Amino acid sequence: MPRYLIRKIEQFTALPPDERRNLEAVARRRVIDLADGAELVGEGDRPPGVRLFLEGWACRYKSLADGRRQILGLLLPGDLFDLNLFLLDEMDHAVVALTPLVLAEIPRDALEELLAQSPALAEALSRDLLAQIAIQREWTLNVGRRTALERVAHLLCEIFLRLEAIGLTDGRRCALPLNQAELADATGLSVVHVNRILQQLRSAGLLHLNGRQMELPDLAGLRRLALFNPAYLHRARPAADYLRD
Amino acid sequence: MPRYLIRKIEQFTALPPDERRNLEAVARRRVIDLADGAELVGEGDRPPGVRLFLEGWACRYKSLADGRRQILGLLLPGDLFDLNLFLLDEMDHAVVALTPLVLAEIPRDALEELLAQSPALAEALSRDLLAQIAIQREWTLNVGRRTALERVAHLLCEIFLRLEAIGLTDGRRCALPLNQAELADATGLSVVHVNRILQQLRSAGLLHLNGRQMELPDLAGLRRLALFNPAYLHRARPAADYLRD
DNA sequence: CGCCTGCTTGAAGCGGTTCAATCGGGGTGG
DNA sequence: CCACCCCGATTGAACCGCTTCAAGCAGGCG
């Protein structure tokens, strides 16, 4: 059931029942499970078919020859990877599972048929692709111009809000399946420094960690610290107080 | 005349003559000139209609409250800004002209009609959008994990190769209308440091600058220095020797 | 028990920033 | 025509944020 994608889409407008059924049918056709750490696709591979994340987290990343690695973005439940990607010759980046995954594989012809029959869905998916690009731009700004403290805080804000949009938060708590090495690769920092930044956030009362869960007791404060502007997520208008200025 | 866009597209496959005519007609409909420094769209604005770059350079950027600025990418002749952008609520970044510009404005309905009548063009533009996203990812890697020297070298390689793909290079020379402050904002560095890096590149015989032109006498060497892998540009297979490993 | 993975700590070093001048060339107004 | 100005490029010196290196530590698991 592509319930997270539907939830994300229906922030804006309800999907017509027939389009919803079309999507559900396609997403049920070929469901696959992957283990934590599985590589969905490697740099240089032929692009895979479109995949819809039903459960679990993954990340896109690129590596340099000497081992430096940059995580480019997170793929969360409800995300599509990637509309039209099959048009490209080869993958310029890799994708790896951060947790066990449940994916729906959507072959190219099934996707084209689905989109032809579902104009509202097609528009929603185009919008979602643009929102993914906007996130990529924000990550460029994040690693390019924010300080270490701001970067980590910004990443945590983004994770919380993206999970909230699909109903995967519990009050101020949500999952955080990334270890410190992965946080470092996502923020362009060293593991050691990420460790010290997390301590700073904890001692400032902005973050509690236990296991693979995090709690953000003062999201408004964290947001201010991170210079976080949620506009780039292109969600529906914020209702929550911690998103107002 | 959208000749640079057509050139970029026809790296892969020739456009059917009727589709080419459709595109040329739409691109002739509303042509506008803008001065150097003009803001095409600001952060928070409603997204503009689709615009095709006929001549000139622009950049996308985001700023932080205290004035830090990150240039997110370059818009060059033949680039489209941005397929489907009107689907979003508001701009999450700004775009400003780096040189005088000539643009074709394509209203939403004209674009939809064009794409409906021109399947090959529609596919090419989707592919171009994906290539733009790939460039954005590479920029995230660039500012996240490369050293200052690598970053600047990488940016120069990208500029040269993108211009080459549209026939705007002259041997090893091409335009470079960015000043050092803009290079700094594109690489996430300080102006002072960019200045010193450029001196390093010059004294290593990898770069000559005069005015708003640059020459890259040893592109293969610059590429190696930058850890530059051209795959992310998703051009047709390289013919040039400096692109082979 | 012993090992592995991930987290934590300390200390030294360096890459890049910041601050503060200076320089140079092109354009402008007197 | 020249003095002035302004913007961009350049230089030097001090500083600091983050990295690197090198250990230790804690918890989970075979």
PDB file of C-alpha atoms in Angstrom, chain A residues 63-158:
ATOM      1  CA  SER A  63      32.266   8.771  -3.681  1.00  0.00           C
ATOM      2  CA  LEU A  64      35.612  10.169  -4.725  1.00  0.00           C
ATOM      3  CA  ALA A  65      38.485   7.918  -5.740  1.00  0.00           C
ATOM      4  CA  ASP A  66      40.252   8.220  -2.375  1.00  0.00           C
ATOM      5  CA  GLY A  67      37.216   7.181  -0.358  1.00  0.00           C
ATOM      6  CA  ARG A  68      35.693  10.527   0.557  1.00  0.00           C
ATOM      7  CA  ARG A  69      31.939  10.084   0.401  1.00  0.00           C
ATOM      8  CA  GLN A  70      29.050  12.521   0.278  1.00  0.00           C
ATOM      9  CA  ILE A  71      25.508  11.508   1.047  1.00  0.00           C
ATOM     10  CA  LEU A  72      23.376  13.522  -1.347  1.00  0.00           C
ATOM     11  CA  GLY A  73      19.950  12.985   0.072  1.00  0.00           C
ATOM     12  CA  LEU A  74      17.616  10.687   1.923  1.00  0.00           C
ATOM     13  CA  LEU A  75      14.880   8.517   0.435  1.00  0.00           C
ATOM     14  CA  LEU A  76      12.024   8.038   2.881  1.00  0.00           C
ATOM     15  CA  PRO A  77       8.714   6.179   2.735  1.00  0.00           C
ATOM     16  CA  GLY A  78       6.492   7.712   0.066  1.00  0.00           C
ATOM     17  CA  ASP A  79       9.458   8.831  -2.035  1.00  0.00           C
ATOM     18  CA  LEU A  80       9.762   7.906  -5.671  1.00  0.00           C
ATOM     19  CA  PHE A  81      13.108   6.941  -7.120  1.00  0.00           C
ATOM     20  CA  ASP A  82      13.118   8.359  -9.819  1.00  0.00           C
ATOM     21  CA  LEU A  83      10.556   9.619 -12.264  1.00  0.00           C
ATOM     22  CA  ASN A  84      11.990   9.312 -15.795  1.00  0.00           C
ATOM     23  CA  LEU A  85      15.362   8.105 -14.545  1.00  0.00           C
ATOM     24  CA  PHE A  86      15.388   5.416 -17.238  1.00  0.00           C
ATOM     25  CA  LEU A  87      15.902   8.175 -19.792  1.00  0.00           C
ATOM     26  CA  LEU A  88      19.506   8.526 -18.693  1.00  0.00           C
ATOM     27  CA  ASP A  89      22.364   6.401 -19.951  1.00  0.00           C
ATOM     28  CA  GLU A  90      23.923   5.443 -16.654  1.00  0.00           C
ATOM     29  CA  MET A  91      23.688   6.218 -12.952  1.00  0.00           C
ATOM     30  CA  ASP A  92      25.843   9.101 -11.794  1.00  0.00           C
ATOM     31  CA  HIS A  93      25.374   8.159  -8.147  1.00  0.00           C
ATOM     32  CA  ALA A  94      24.593   5.152  -6.003  1.00  0.00           C
ATOM     33  CA  VAL A  95      21.731   4.326  -3.650  1.00  0.00           C
ATOM     34  CA  VAL A  96      22.023   2.149  -0.573  1.00  0.00           C
ATOM     35  CA  ALA A  97      19.519   0.998   2.063  1.00  0.00           C
ATOM     36  CA  LEU A  98      19.943   2.517   5.521  1.00  0.00           C
ATOM     37  CA  THR A  99      17.327   0.193   7.018  1.00  0.00           C
ATOM     38  CA  PRO A 100      15.466  -2.859   5.747  1.00  0.00           C
ATOM     39  CA  LEU A 101      13.327  -1.732   2.819  1.00  0.00           C
ATOM     40  CA  VAL A 102      10.014  -2.538   1.215  1.00  0.00           C
ATOM     41  CA  LEU A 103       9.785  -1.196  -2.334  1.00  0.00           C
ATOM     42  CA  ALA A 104       7.299  -1.335  -5.164  1.00  0.00           C
ATOM     43  CA  GLU A 105       8.957  -1.729  -8.554  1.00  0.00           C
ATOM     44  CA  ILE A 106       7.101  -0.033 -11.372  1.00  0.00           C
ATOM     45  CA  PRO A 107       8.195  -1.027 -14.878  1.00  0.00           C
ATOM     46  CA  ARG A 108       8.513   1.729 -17.430  1.00  0.00           C
ATOM     47  CA  ASP A 109       5.462   0.762 -19.468  1.00  0.00           C
ATOM     48  CA  ALA A 110       3.296   0.354 -16.369  1.00  0.00           C
ATOM     49  CA  LEU A 111       4.346   3.816 -15.229  1.00  0.00           C
ATOM     50  CA  GLU A 112       3.556   5.388 -18.566  1.00  0.00           C
ATOM     51  CA  GLU A 113       0.150   3.773 -18.639  1.00  0.00           C
ATOM     52  CA  LEU A 114      -0.511   4.835 -15.059  1.00  0.00           C
ATOM     53  CA  LEU A 115       0.424   8.453 -15.733  1.00  0.00           C
ATOM     54  CA  ALA A 116      -1.578   8.565 -18.977  1.00  0.00           C
ATOM     55  CA  GLN A 117      -4.676   7.434 -17.098  1.00  0.00           C
ATOM     56  CA  SER A 118      -4.115   9.569 -14.008  1.00  0.00           C
ATOM     57  CA  PRO A 119      -3.564  13.246 -14.773  1.00  0.00           C
ATOM     58  CA  ALA A 120      -3.842  14.414 -11.170  1.00  0.00           C
ATOM     59  CA  LEU A 121      -1.327  11.802 -10.071  1.00  0.00           C
ATOM     60  CA  ALA A 122       1.003  12.715 -12.933  1.00  0.00           C
ATOM     61  CA  GLU A 123       0.921  16.316 -11.851  1.00  0.00           C
ATOM     62  CA  ALA A 124       1.512  15.384  -8.227  1.00  0.00           C
ATOM     63  CA  LEU A 125       4.518  13.268  -9.138  1.00  0.00           C
ATOM     64  CA  SER A 126       5.983  16.057 -11.265  1.00  0.00           C
ATOM     65  CA  ARG A 127       5.553  18.372  -8.313  1.00  0.00           C
ATOM     66  CA  ASP A 128       7.200  15.820  -6.059  1.00  0.00           C
ATOM     67  CA  LEU A 129      10.175  15.592  -8.408  1.00  0.00           C
ATOM     68  CA  LEU A 130      10.569  19.367  -8.278  1.00  0.00           C
ATOM     69  CA  ALA A 131      10.408  19.215  -4.494  1.00  0.00           C
ATOM     70  CA  GLN A 132      13.196  16.613  -4.522  1.00  0.00           C
ATOM     71  CA  ILE A 133      15.312  18.970  -6.620  1.00  0.00           C
ATOM     72  CA  ALA A 134      14.596  21.782  -4.193  1.00  0.00           C
ATOM     73  CA  ILE A 135      15.854  19.567  -1.368  1.00  0.00           C
ATOM     74  CA  GLN A 136      19.014  18.865  -3.342  1.00  0.00           C
ATOM     75  CA  ARG A 137      19.588  22.604  -3.733  1.00  0.00           C
ATOM     76  CA  GLU A 138      19.126  23.133  -0.019  1.00  0.00           C
ATOM     77  CA  TRP A 139      21.712  20.446   0.680  1.00  0.00           C
ATOM     78  CA  THR A 140      24.158  22.281  -1.570  1.00  0.00           C
ATOM     79  CA  LEU A 141      23.586  25.411   0.500  1.00  0.00           C
ATOM     80  CA  ASN A 142      23.848  23.388   3.687  1.00  0.00           C
ATOM     81  CA  VAL A 143      27.282  21.936   3.044  1.00  0.00           C
ATOM     82  CA  GLY A 144      28.448  25.029   1.164  1.00  0.00           C
ATOM     83  CA  ARG A 145      27.662  27.827   3.578  1.00  0.00           C
ATOM     84  CA  ARG A 146      26.386  26.633   6.933  1.00  0.00           C
ATOM     85  CA  THR A 147      28.621  26.010   9.957  1.00  0.00           C
ATOM     86  CA  ALA A 148      28.932  22.504  11.354  1.00  0.00           C
ATOM     87  CA  LEU A 149      26.384  23.169  14.096  1.00  0.00           C
ATOM     88  CA  GLU A 150      23.914  24.668  11.644  1.00  0.00           C
ATOM     89  CA  ARG A 151      24.391  21.817   9.191  1.00  0.00           C
ATOM     90  CA  VAL A 152      23.628  19.081  11.646  1.00  0.00           C
ATOM     91  CA  ALA A 153      20.708  21.001  13.121  1.00  0.00           C
ATOM     92  CA  HIS A 154      19.359  21.640   9.633  1.00  0.00           C
ATOM     93  CA  LEU A 155      19.555  17.984   8.695  1.00  0.00           C
ATOM     94  CA  LEU A 156      17.671  16.991  11.840  1.00  0.00           C
ATOM     95  CA  CYS A 157      14.965  19.578  11.142  1.00  0.00           C
ATOM     96  CA  GLU A 158      14.549  18.308   7.602  1.00  0.00           C
TER      97      GLU A 158
END
